[in-house]
Coordinates of C-alpha atoms in Angstrom, one line a residue:
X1 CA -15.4 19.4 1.9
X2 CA -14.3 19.8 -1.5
X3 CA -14.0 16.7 -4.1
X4 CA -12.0 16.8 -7.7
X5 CA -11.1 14.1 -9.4
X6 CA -7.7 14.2 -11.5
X7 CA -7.2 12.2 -14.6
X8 CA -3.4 12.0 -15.5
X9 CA -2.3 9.8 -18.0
X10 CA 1.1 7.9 -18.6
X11 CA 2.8 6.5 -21.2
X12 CA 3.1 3.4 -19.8
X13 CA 1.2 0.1 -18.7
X14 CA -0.7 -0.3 -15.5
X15 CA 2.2 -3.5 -14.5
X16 CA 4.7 -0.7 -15.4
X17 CA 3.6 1.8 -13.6
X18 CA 3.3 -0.1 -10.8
X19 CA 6.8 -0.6 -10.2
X20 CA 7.7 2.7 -11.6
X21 CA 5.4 4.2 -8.8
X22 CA 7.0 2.0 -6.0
X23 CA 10.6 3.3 -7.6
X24 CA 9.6 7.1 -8.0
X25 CA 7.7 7.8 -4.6
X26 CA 11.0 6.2 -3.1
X27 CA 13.6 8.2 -4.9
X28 CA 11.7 11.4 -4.5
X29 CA 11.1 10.7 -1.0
X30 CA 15.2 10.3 -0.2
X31 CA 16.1 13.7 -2.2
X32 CA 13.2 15.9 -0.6
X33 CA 14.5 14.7 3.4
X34 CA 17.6 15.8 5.3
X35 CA 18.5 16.1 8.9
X36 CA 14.9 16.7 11.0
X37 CA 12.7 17.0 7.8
X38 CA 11.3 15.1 5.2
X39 CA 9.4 11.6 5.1
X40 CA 9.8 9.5 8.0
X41 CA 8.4 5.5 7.1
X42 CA 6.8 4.5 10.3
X43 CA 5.5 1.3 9.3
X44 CA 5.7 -0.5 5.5
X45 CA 4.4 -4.3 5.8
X46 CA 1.9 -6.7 4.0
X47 CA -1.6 -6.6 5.0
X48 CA -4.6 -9.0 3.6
X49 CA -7.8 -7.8 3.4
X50 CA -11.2 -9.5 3.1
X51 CA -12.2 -8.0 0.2
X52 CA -9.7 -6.5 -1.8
X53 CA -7.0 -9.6 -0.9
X54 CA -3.3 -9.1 -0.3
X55 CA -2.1 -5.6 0.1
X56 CA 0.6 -3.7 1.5
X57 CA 0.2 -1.2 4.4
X58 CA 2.5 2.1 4.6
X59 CA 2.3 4.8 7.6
X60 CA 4.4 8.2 7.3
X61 CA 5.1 11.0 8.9
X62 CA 5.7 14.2 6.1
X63 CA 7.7 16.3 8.4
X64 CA 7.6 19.9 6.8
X65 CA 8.1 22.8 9.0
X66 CA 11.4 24.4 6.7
X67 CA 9.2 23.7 3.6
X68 CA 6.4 25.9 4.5
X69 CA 5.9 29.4 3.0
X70 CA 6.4 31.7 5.4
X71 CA 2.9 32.8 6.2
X72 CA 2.4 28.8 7.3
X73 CA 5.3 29.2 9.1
X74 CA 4.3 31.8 11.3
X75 CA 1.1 29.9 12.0
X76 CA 2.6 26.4 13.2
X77 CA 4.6 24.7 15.7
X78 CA 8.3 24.3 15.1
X79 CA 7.7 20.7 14.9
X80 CA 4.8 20.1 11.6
X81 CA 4.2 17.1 10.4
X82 CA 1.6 15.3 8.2
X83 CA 0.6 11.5 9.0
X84 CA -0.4 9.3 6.3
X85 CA -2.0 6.0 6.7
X86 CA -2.5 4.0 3.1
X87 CA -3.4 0.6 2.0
X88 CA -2.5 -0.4 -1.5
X89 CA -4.3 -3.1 -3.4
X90 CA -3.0 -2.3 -6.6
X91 CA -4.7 -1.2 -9.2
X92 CA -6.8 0.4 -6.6
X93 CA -5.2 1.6 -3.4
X94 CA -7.3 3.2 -0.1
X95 CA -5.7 6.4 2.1
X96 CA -7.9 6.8 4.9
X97 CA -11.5 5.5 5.0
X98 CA -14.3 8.0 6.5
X99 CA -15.4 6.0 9.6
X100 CA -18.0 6.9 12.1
X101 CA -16.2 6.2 14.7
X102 CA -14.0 9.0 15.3
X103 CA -10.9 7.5 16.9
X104 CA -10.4 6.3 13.5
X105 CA -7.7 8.6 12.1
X106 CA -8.0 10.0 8.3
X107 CA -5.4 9.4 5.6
X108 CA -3.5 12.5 6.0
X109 CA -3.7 14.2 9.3
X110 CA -1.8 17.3 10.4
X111 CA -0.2 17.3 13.5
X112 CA -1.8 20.4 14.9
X113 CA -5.3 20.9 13.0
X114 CA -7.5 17.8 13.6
X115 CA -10.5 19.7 11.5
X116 CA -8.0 19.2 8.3
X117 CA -7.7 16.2 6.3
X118 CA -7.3 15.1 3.3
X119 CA -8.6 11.7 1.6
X120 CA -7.2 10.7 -2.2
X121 CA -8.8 7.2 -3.8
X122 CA -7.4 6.1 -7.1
X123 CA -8.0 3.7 -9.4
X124 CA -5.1 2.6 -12.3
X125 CA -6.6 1.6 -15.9
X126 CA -5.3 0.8 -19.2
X127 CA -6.8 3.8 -20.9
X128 CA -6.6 7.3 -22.2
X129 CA -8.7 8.7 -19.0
X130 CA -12.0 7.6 -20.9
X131 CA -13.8 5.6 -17.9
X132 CA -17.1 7.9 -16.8
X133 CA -17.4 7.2 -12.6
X134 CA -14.9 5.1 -12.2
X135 CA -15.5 5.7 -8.8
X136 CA -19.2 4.7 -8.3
X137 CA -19.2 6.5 -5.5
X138 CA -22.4 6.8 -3.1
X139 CA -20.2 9.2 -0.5
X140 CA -20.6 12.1 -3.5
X141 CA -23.5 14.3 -3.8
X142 CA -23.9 15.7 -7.1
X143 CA -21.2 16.4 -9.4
X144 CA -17.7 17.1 -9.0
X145 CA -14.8 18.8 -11.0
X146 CA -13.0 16.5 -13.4
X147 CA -9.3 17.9 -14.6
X148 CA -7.3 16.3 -17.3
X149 CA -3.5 16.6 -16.1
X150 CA -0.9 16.6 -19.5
X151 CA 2.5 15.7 -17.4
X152 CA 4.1 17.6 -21.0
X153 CA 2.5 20.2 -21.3
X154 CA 0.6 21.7 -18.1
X155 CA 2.5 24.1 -15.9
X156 CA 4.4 23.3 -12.9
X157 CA 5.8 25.7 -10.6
X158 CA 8.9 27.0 -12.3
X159 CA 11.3 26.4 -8.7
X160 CA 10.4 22.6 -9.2
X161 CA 11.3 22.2 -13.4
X162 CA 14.3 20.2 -14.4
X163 CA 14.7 19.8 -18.5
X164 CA 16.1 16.5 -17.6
X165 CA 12.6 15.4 -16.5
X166 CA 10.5 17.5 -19.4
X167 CA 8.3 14.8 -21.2
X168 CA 8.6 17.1 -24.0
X169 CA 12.3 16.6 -24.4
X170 CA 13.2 13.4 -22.9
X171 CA 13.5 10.1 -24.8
X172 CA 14.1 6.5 -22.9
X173 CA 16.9 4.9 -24.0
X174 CA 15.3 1.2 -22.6
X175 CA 11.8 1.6 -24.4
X176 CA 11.9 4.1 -27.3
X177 CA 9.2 6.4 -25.7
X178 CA 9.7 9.9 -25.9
X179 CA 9.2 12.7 -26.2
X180 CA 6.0 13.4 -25.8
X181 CA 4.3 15.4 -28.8
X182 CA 0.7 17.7 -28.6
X183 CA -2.1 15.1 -28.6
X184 CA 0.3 12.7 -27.4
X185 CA -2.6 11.0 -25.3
X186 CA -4.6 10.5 -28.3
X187 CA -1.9 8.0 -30.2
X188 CA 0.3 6.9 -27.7
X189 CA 0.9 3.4 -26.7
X190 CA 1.0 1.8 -24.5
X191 CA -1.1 4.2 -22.6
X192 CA -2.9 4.4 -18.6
X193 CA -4.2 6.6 -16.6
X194 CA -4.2 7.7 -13.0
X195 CA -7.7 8.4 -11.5
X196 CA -7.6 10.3 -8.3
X197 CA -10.6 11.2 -6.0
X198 CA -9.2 14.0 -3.9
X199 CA -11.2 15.0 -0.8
X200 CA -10.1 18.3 1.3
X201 CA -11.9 19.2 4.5
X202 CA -10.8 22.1 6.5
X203 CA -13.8 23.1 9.2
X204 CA -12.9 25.8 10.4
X205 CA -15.5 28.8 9.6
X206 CA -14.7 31.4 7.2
X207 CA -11.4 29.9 5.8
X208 CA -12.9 26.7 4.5
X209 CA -13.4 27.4 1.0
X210 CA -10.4 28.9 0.6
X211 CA -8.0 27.1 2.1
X212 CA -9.6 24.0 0.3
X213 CA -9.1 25.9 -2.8
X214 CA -5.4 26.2 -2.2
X215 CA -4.6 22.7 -0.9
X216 CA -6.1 21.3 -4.1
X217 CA -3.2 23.9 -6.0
X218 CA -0.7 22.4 -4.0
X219 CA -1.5 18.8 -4.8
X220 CA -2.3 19.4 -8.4
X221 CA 1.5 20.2 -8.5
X222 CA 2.5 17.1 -6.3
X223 CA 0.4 15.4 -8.7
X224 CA 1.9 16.3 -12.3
X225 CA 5.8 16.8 -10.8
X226 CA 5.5 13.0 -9.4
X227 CA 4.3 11.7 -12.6
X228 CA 6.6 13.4 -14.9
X229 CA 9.3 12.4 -12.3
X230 CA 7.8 8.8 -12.7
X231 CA 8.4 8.6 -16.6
X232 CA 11.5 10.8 -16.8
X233 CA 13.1 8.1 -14.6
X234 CA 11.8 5.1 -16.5
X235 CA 15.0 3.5 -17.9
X236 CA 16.2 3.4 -13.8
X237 CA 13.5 1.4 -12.7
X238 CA 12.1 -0.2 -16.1
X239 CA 12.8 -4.2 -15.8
X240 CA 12.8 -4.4 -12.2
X241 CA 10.9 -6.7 -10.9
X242 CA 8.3 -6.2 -7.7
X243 CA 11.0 -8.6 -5.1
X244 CA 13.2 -6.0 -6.9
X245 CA 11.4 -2.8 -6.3
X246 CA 10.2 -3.3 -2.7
X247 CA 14.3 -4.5 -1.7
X248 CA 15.2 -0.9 -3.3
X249 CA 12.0 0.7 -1.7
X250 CA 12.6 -0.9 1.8
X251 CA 16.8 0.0 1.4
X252 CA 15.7 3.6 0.4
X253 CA 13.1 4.1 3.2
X254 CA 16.1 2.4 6.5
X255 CA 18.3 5.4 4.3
X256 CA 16.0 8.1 4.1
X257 CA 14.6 7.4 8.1
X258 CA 18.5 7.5 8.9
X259 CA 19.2 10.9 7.3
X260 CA 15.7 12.2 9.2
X261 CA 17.1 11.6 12.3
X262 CA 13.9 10.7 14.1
X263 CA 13.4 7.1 13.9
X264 CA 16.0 4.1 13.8
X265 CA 16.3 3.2 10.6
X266 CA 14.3 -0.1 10.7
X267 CA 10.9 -1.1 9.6
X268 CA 8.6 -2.1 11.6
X269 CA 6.0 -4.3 11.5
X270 CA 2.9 -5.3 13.8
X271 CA -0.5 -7.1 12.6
X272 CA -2.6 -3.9 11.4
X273 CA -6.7 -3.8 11.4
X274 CA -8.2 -3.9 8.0
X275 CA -9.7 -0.7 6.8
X276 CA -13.0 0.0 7.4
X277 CA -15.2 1.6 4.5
X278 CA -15.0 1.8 0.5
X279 CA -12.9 4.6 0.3
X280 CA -9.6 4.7 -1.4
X281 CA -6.3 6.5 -2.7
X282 CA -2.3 5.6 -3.4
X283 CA 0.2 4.2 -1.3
X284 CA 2.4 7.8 -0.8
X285 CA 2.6 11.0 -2.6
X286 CA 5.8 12.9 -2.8
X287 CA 6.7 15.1 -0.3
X288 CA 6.7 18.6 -3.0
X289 CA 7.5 21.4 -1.0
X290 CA 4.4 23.9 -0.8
X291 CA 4.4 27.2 -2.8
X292 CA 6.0 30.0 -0.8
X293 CA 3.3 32.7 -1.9
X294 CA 0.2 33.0 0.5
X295 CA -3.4 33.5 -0.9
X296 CA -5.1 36.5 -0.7
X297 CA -6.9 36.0 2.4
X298 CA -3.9 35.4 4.6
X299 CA -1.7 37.7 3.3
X300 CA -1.3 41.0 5.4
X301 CA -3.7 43.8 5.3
X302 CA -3.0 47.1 3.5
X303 CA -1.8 50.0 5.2
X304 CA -5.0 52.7 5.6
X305 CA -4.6 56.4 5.0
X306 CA -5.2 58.4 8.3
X307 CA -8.7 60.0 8.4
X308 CA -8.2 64.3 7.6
X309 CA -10.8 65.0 10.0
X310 CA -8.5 65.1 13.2
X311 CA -4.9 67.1 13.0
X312 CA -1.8 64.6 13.0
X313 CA -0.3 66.2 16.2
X314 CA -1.8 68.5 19.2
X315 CA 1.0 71.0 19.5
X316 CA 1.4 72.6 23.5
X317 CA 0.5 75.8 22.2
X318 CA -3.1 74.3 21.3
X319 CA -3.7 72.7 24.6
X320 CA -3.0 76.1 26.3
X321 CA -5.5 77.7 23.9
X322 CA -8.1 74.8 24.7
X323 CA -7.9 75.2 28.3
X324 CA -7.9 78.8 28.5
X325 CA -11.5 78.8 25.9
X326 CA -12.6 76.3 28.6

């Protein structure tokens, strides 16, 4: 298993994000889904919790099969998807809890590899990303990477950038904040940051590391695209309030399930057990597409020269010559 923790600050409040997150995962969601792909809301309902108090409980289906590179796609079913289970207790939010019972599914499953997961826990703070283990968790042996996301500056993949959602250009009309300078972190306020504890198992023996490797790529870009997406949009969803938010979310997600095509477009909701374990993570993350290039050790293997030491045909004449020396 491989843990990093991402640090990726906003230019915003911890209240604000909280809507803003509610509003961005939701929008994204609807314009990354069409007929047979995209995020499928199987469940979205309030859930209390013993210890962390009242919540709200999402499960979703990523369908993704058209969205994999083509080395994926040649691996997979026709029908992929990715199931996420997620309890968010805002500012701290739990996918999937390692249990040890083993009927006890993990935050984001796929469909067809039961020895990949992935588990994300994040905590929301006031801050410029300045809180040493945050996590205090016991689950971690030794130490783990710690990156420092810039939603301005870092680089996404260049498919995914819009200069309407650059930080570095765009200024909010509603709040005044924009765009976002070098060093921006260090004088902006307000200011939060995201902290993410992002866990990738793969068990499957001599692809592990590497495919670990990769998947924390591909959600390092989920990551920064769905936070810049989040501030770019802030004069759509800044001044809405939470009754607000969750009547767009819950509109969005009956939309998005009815362009899908794979569920009716309702809600459900049924009395849901109450995690079991410390662990934690948000609500959703958007559905990004994955990169269409395949790492090294999947990609396919280089042609070899023929060896000189045999001839490249045996003409007729030869074999006569062979059978008469014999």
């Amino acid at each position: 298993m491989l843990v990093k923790e991402y640090r990726i600050c906003m230019p915003l409040t911890t209240e604000e994000y909280r809507v803003g997150q509610l509003y961005t995962i939701s929008k994204h969601s609807h314009q990354e889904s069409e007929k047979g792909e995209g995020v499928e809301v199987v469940k979205n309902e309030p859930h209390e919790d013993p210890v962390h108090g009242p919540g709200q409980f999402t499960e979703k289906r990523v369908h993704l099969s058209s969205k994999l590179p083509s080395w994926a796609r040649a691996v997979t079913p026709r029908i992929f998807y990715i199931t996420e289970k997620a309890w968010n207790y805002y500012p701290y939010t739990i996918t999937g809890i390692p249990s040890p019972q083993p009927t006890v599914p993990p935050s984001l499953q796929c469909s067809f590899l039961p020895k990949f997961s992935i588990y994300i826990e994040t905590k929301y703070e006031d801050n410029c990303g300045d809180s040493e283990n945050i996590f205090r968790s016991d689950k971690i042996l030794g130490d783990h990477e710690v990156s420092f996301l810039d939603i301005a500056f870092d680089e996404i993949p260049e498919r995914y950038y819009r200069s309407l959602e650059d930080p570095r250009y765009f200024s909010s009309a509603k709040t005044g904040r924009g765009p976002l300078r070098e060093g921006w972190r260090q004088h902006t306020k307000p200011i939060m940051c995201s902290y993410k504890l992002v866990s990738v198992k793969f068990e499957v023996w001599g692809l592990q590391s590497r495919v670990e490797q990769f998947v924390h790529k591909v959600i390092r870009d989920i990551l920064l695209i769905g936070h810049r997406q989040a501030f770019a949009w802030v004069d759509e969803w800044c001044g809405m309030t939470m009754e607000e938010v969750r009547r767009y979310e819950r509109e969005t997600q009956e939309a998005t399930n009815e362009l899908v095509g794979l569920v009716a477009p309702t809600i459900s909701v049924s009395e849901v057990g109450p995690p079991a374990g410390p662990r934690s993570a948000p609500a959703s993350a958007p559905s990004t597409p994955l990169t269409d290039d395949a790492p090294d050790f999947l990609a396919a293997p280089k042609s070899r020269p023929r060896k000189k030491s045999a001839p490249e045909t045996l003409t007729l004449p030869a074999l006569r010559e062979r059978a008469g020396a014999e």
